[in-house]
Amino acid sequence: MGDCGKSCIVKRAVEITEIDYRRYGILYNLSGDGVDTGNTNHSAGDGWEDTDTNVSLLDTPGALGYTLGSGTPFEAVEMERHLHTQEAQIPAGEAIVFCLAQACDGAPKAEDVVPVILRPGFVFVIHRGVWHSASHGIGGAVRYYWQALAYVNEPTVWEEIEGGAVRVEA
Protein backbone atom coordinates (compact mmCIF):
# COMPACT_ATOMS: atom_id res chain seq x y z
CA MET A 1 0.00 0.00 0.00
CA GLY A 2 2.43 2.92 -0.56
CA ASP A 3 4.36 5.04 1.85
CA CYS A 4 2.65 8.17 3.08
CA GLY A 5 5.88 10.04 3.75
CA LYS A 6 7.41 11.73 6.80
CA SER A 7 4.36 13.79 7.62
CA CYS A 8 1.92 10.88 7.88
CA ILE A 9 0.93 8.67 10.80
CA VAL A 10 -0.44 5.18 10.08
CA LYS A 11 -3.33 4.04 12.29
CA ARG A 12 -5.48 0.92 12.23
CA ALA A 13 -9.25 1.38 12.66
CA VAL A 14 -10.85 -0.24 15.71
CA GLU A 15 -14.42 -1.21 16.44
CA ILE A 16 -16.25 1.81 17.84
CA THR A 17 -17.32 -0.32 20.83
CA GLU A 18 -13.62 -0.75 21.77
CA ILE A 19 -13.12 2.96 22.56
CA ASP A 20 -14.76 5.39 24.97
CA TYR A 21 -17.18 6.52 22.24
CA ARG A 22 -19.12 8.73 24.70
CA ARG A 23 -16.31 11.29 24.38
CA TYR A 24 -17.29 11.76 20.74
CA GLY A 25 -21.02 11.07 20.54
CA ILE A 26 -23.92 8.69 21.16
CA LEU A 27 -23.89 5.10 19.92
CA TYR A 28 -27.15 3.27 19.22
CA ASN A 29 -27.24 -0.49 18.71
CA LEU A 30 -30.35 -1.16 16.67
CA SER A 31 -29.26 -4.70 15.74
CA GLY A 32 -30.18 -6.12 19.14
CA ASP A 33 -26.92 -8.09 19.16
CA GLY A 34 -23.83 -7.53 21.28
CA VAL A 35 -23.20 -4.42 23.33
CA ASP A 36 -26.11 -2.65 25.05
CA THR A 37 -25.70 1.04 24.26
CA GLY A 38 -29.00 2.05 25.86
CA ASN A 39 -31.46 4.59 24.45
CA THR A 40 -33.36 1.98 22.44
CA ASN A 41 -36.73 0.22 22.53
CA HIS A 42 -37.25 -3.31 21.27
CA SER A 43 -40.51 -4.94 20.23
CA ALA A 44 -41.60 -7.97 18.24
CA GLY A 45 -44.72 -9.54 16.85
CA ASP A 46 -45.87 -12.23 14.48
CA GLY A 47 -43.24 -12.18 11.71
CA TRP A 48 -41.48 -8.97 12.68
CA GLU A 49 -38.97 -7.53 15.12
CA ASP A 50 -38.11 -3.86 15.67
CA THR A 51 -35.60 -1.73 17.53
CA ASP A 52 -35.77 2.07 17.55
CA THR A 53 -34.22 4.96 19.41
CA ASN A 54 -36.18 6.08 22.48
CA VAL A 55 -35.17 9.71 21.86
CA SER A 56 -34.96 11.80 18.69
CA LEU A 57 -31.85 10.88 16.72
CA LEU A 58 -30.72 14.54 16.54
CA ASP A 59 -31.56 17.44 18.82
CA THR A 60 -32.40 19.60 15.77
CA PRO A 61 -34.31 18.95 12.54
CA GLY A 62 -32.04 17.19 10.08
CA ALA A 63 -31.59 16.49 6.41
CA LEU A 64 -30.81 12.95 5.28
CA GLY A 65 -27.82 12.39 3.01
CA TYR A 66 -26.51 9.37 1.10
CA THR A 67 -22.77 9.44 0.36
CA LEU A 68 -20.32 7.23 -1.53
CA GLY A 69 -16.97 6.91 0.22
CA SER A 70 -13.84 5.27 -1.15
CA GLY A 71 -12.37 2.21 0.50
CA THR A 72 -9.55 1.72 2.95
CA PRO A 73 -6.76 2.37 3.20
CA PHE A 74 -7.28 6.12 2.90
CA GLU A 75 -5.43 9.22 3.99
CA ALA A 76 -7.30 11.72 6.15
CA VAL A 77 -5.71 15.08 5.37
CA GLU A 78 -8.47 17.24 6.81
CA MET A 79 -11.46 16.81 9.10
CA GLU A 80 -14.70 18.70 9.60
CA ARG A 81 -16.77 19.73 12.57
CA HIS A 82 -20.19 21.24 13.03
CA LEU A 83 -20.87 23.69 15.83
CA HIS A 84 -24.55 24.08 14.84
CA THR A 85 -25.63 20.43 14.66
CA GLN A 86 -24.99 16.85 15.61
CA GLU A 87 -24.34 14.44 12.72
CA ALA A 88 -25.48 10.83 12.54
CA GLN A 89 -23.43 8.24 10.62
CA ILE A 90 -25.50 5.27 9.42
CA PRO A 91 -24.01 2.32 7.49
CA ALA A 92 -26.11 1.33 4.48
CA GLY A 93 -25.56 -2.43 4.59
CA GLU A 94 -21.76 -2.54 4.93
CA ALA A 95 -19.41 -1.37 7.68
CA ILE A 96 -17.97 2.13 7.45
CA VAL A 97 -14.69 3.56 8.73
CA PHE A 98 -14.22 7.18 9.78
CA CYS A 99 -11.92 9.24 11.97
CA LEU A 100 -12.85 11.11 15.15
CA ALA A 101 -10.98 13.71 17.21
CA GLN A 102 -12.28 15.50 20.28
CA ALA A 103 -13.59 19.04 20.05
CA CYS A 104 -10.86 21.63 20.56
CA ASP A 105 -10.21 25.30 19.83
CA GLY A 106 -7.82 24.65 16.94
CA ALA A 107 -7.48 22.08 14.21
CA PRO A 108 -7.37 18.38 15.14
CA LYS A 109 -3.92 16.92 15.82
CA ALA A 110 -2.76 13.76 14.05
CA GLU A 111 -1.89 12.03 17.33
CA ASP A 112 -5.46 12.62 18.60
CA VAL A 113 -7.20 11.12 15.56
CA VAL A 114 -9.03 7.83 16.27
CA PRO A 115 -10.18 5.76 13.27
CA VAL A 116 -13.28 3.67 14.06
CA ILE A 117 -15.37 0.98 12.39
CA LEU A 118 -19.18 1.28 12.57
CA ARG A 119 -21.09 -1.89 11.66
CA PRO A 120 -24.56 -2.18 10.08
CA GLY A 121 -27.26 -2.06 12.73
CA PHE A 122 -25.41 0.68 14.63
CA VAL A 123 -25.86 4.44 14.38
CA PHE A 124 -23.34 6.93 15.74
CA VAL A 125 -24.42 10.51 16.45
CA ILE A 126 -21.38 12.80 16.57
CA HIS A 127 -21.50 15.56 19.19
CA ARG A 128 -21.33 19.20 18.09
CA GLY A 129 -17.74 20.39 17.69
CA VAL A 130 -16.24 16.89 17.42
CA TRP A 131 -13.89 16.56 14.44
CA HIS A 132 -14.64 13.78 11.94
CA SER A 133 -13.67 12.64 8.48
CA ALA A 134 -15.88 11.36 5.71
CA SER A 135 -16.71 7.66 5.97
CA HIS A 136 -15.07 4.95 3.87
CA GLY A 137 -15.58 1.24 3.24
CA ILE A 138 -13.50 -1.63 4.55
CA GLY A 139 -11.55 -2.46 1.42
CA GLY A 140 -13.81 -1.11 -1.30
CA ALA A 141 -16.07 1.87 -1.81
CA VAL A 142 -19.26 1.95 0.26
CA ARG A 143 -22.43 4.00 0.56
CA TYR A 144 -23.66 5.35 3.87
CA TYR A 145 -26.36 7.63 5.20
CA TRP A 146 -25.83 10.71 7.34
CA GLN A 147 -28.28 13.00 9.05
CA ALA A 148 -27.58 16.57 10.17
CA LEU A 149 -29.03 20.05 10.03
CA ALA A 150 -27.83 21.02 6.55
CA TYR A 151 -28.65 24.13 4.57
CA VAL A 152 -27.08 26.39 1.95
CA ASN A 153 -23.93 28.04 3.35
CA GLU A 154 -24.12 26.08 6.60
CA PRO A 155 -21.22 26.89 8.93
CA THR A 156 -19.26 23.65 8.50
CA VAL A 157 -15.54 23.94 9.19
CA TRP A 158 -12.92 21.79 7.40
CA GLU A 159 -9.34 22.05 8.71
CA GLU A 160 -6.09 20.33 7.80
CA ILE A 161 -4.92 17.89 10.44
CA GLU A 162 -1.99 19.35 12.42
CA GLY A 163 1.05 17.10 12.21
CA GLY A 164 0.22 15.74 8.77
CA ALA A 165 -2.12 13.23 7.24
CA VAL A 166 -3.35 10.09 8.99
CA ARG A 167 -3.28 6.93 6.87
CA VAL A 168 -6.14 4.70 7.97
CA GLU A 169 -6.05 0.94 7.53
CA ALA A 170 -8.85 -1.45 8.42
XYZ file of C-alpha atoms in Angstrom:
170
model
C 0.000 0.000 0.000
C 2.434 2.919 -0.557
C 4.363 5.038 1.850
C 2.645 8.170 3.081
C 5.882 10.045 3.752
C 7.408 11.727 6.798
C 4.361 13.792 7.620
C 1.922 10.882 7.882
C 0.932 8.673 10.797
C -0.440 5.185 10.080
C -3.329 4.041 12.287
C -5.485 0.922 12.230
C -9.251 1.384 12.662
C -10.847 -0.238 15.712
C -14.423 -1.207 16.443
C -16.251 1.814 17.843
C -17.322 -0.322 20.828
C -13.624 -0.749 21.774
C -13.118 2.956 22.558
C -14.762 5.386 24.966
C -17.178 6.522 22.243
C -19.125 8.729 24.696
C -16.306 11.289 24.380
C -17.294 11.765 20.737
C -21.022 11.068 20.544
C -23.915 8.695 21.156
C -23.893 5.097 19.922
C -27.154 3.270 19.222
C -27.236 -0.489 18.713
C -30.350 -1.159 16.667
C -29.258 -4.701 15.739
C -30.180 -6.122 19.136
C -26.918 -8.090 19.155
C -23.831 -7.530 21.284
C -23.197 -4.423 23.331
C -26.109 -2.655 25.049
C -25.700 1.045 24.257
C -28.997 2.055 25.856
C -31.461 4.588 24.452
C -33.358 1.978 22.436
C -36.726 0.225 22.525
C -37.250 -3.308 21.273
C -40.510 -4.937 20.227
C -41.599 -7.969 18.237
C -44.722 -9.542 16.849
C -45.868 -12.234 14.478
C -43.237 -12.179 11.712
C -41.475 -8.966 12.682
C -38.967 -7.533 15.124
C -38.112 -3.860 15.665
C -35.599 -1.725 17.533
C -35.775 2.066 17.553
C -34.216 4.956 19.415
C -36.179 6.081 22.475
C -35.171 9.707 21.865
C -34.965 11.803 18.692
C -31.854 10.884 16.721
C -30.722 14.541 16.540
C -31.558 17.438 18.823
C -32.397 19.603 15.769
C -34.305 18.946 12.543
C -32.045 17.190 10.078
C -31.592 16.494 6.405
C -30.806 12.949 5.284
C -27.818 12.393 3.011
C -26.507 9.372 1.095
C -22.772 9.438 0.362
C -20.324 7.232 -1.529
C -16.966 6.909 0.220
C -13.836 5.266 -1.151
C -12.370 2.208 0.503
C -9.554 1.717 2.953
C -6.762 2.371 3.199
C -7.284 6.123 2.899
C -5.433 9.221 3.995
C -7.299 11.719 6.146
C -5.711 15.080 5.369
C -8.471 17.241 6.809
C -11.455 16.813 9.096
C -14.695 18.695 9.598
C -16.766 19.725 12.569
C -20.191 21.239 13.032
C -20.871 23.693 15.827
C -24.546 24.077 14.836
C -25.635 20.429 14.663
C -24.990 16.852 15.609
C -24.338 14.441 12.725
C -25.478 10.826 12.543
C -23.426 8.244 10.618
C -25.502 5.267 9.420
C -24.010 2.317 7.494
C -26.115 1.325 4.481
C -25.563 -2.427 4.589
C -21.764 -2.544 4.929
C -19.414 -1.373 7.679
C -17.966 2.134 7.451
C -14.689 3.556 8.730
C -14.220 7.180 9.780
C -11.924 9.236 11.966
C -12.845 11.109 15.147
C -10.980 13.708 17.210
C -12.278 15.505 20.279
C -13.594 19.035 20.050
C -10.861 21.630 20.556
C -10.211 25.301 19.828
C -7.821 24.654 16.940
C -7.480 22.075 14.210
C -7.372 18.377 15.139
C -3.919 16.923 15.822
C -2.757 13.760 14.054
C -1.887 12.031 17.329
C -5.461 12.616 18.597
C -7.204 11.116 15.555
C -9.030 7.831 16.275
C -10.181 5.762 13.267
C -13.282 3.671 14.055
C -15.372 0.983 12.393
C -19.176 1.278 12.565
C -21.090 -1.885 11.659
C -24.555 -2.176 10.083
C -27.261 -2.061 12.734
C -25.415 0.676 14.634
C -25.865 4.436 14.378
C -23.344 6.925 15.737
C -24.418 10.506 16.446
C -21.376 12.797 16.570
C -21.499 15.565 19.188
C -21.326 19.196 18.089
C -17.741 20.390 17.691
C -16.236 16.894 17.415
C -13.891 16.561 14.441
C -14.642 13.777 11.939
C -13.668 12.638 8.476
C -15.882 11.363 5.711
C -16.709 7.665 5.972
C -15.067 4.948 3.869
C -15.575 1.241 3.241
C -13.497 -1.628 4.555
C -11.551 -2.462 1.421
C -13.808 -1.115 -1.304
C -16.071 1.866 -1.805
C -19.264 1.949 0.257
C -22.433 3.997 0.563
C -23.656 5.346 3.873
C -26.358 7.632 5.204
C -25.831 10.712 7.339
C -28.281 12.999 9.047
C -27.576 16.569 10.167
C -29.031 20.052 10.034
C -27.830 21.017 6.554
C -28.648 24.126 4.574
C -27.083 26.389 1.951
C -23.932 28.041 3.353
C -24.123 26.083 6.603
C -21.215 26.893 8.929
C -19.261 23.649 8.501
C -15.542 23.943 9.194
C -12.918 21.787 7.396
C -9.342 22.050 8.708
C -6.095 20.331 7.799
C -4.917 17.895 10.444
C -1.994 19.348 12.419
C 1.049 17.104 12.211
C 0.217 15.737 8.770
C -2.123 13.226 7.244
C -3.354 10.087 8.988
C -3.277 6.935 6.866
C -6.135 4.704 7.973
C -6.047 0.938 7.530
C -8.851 -1.455 8.419
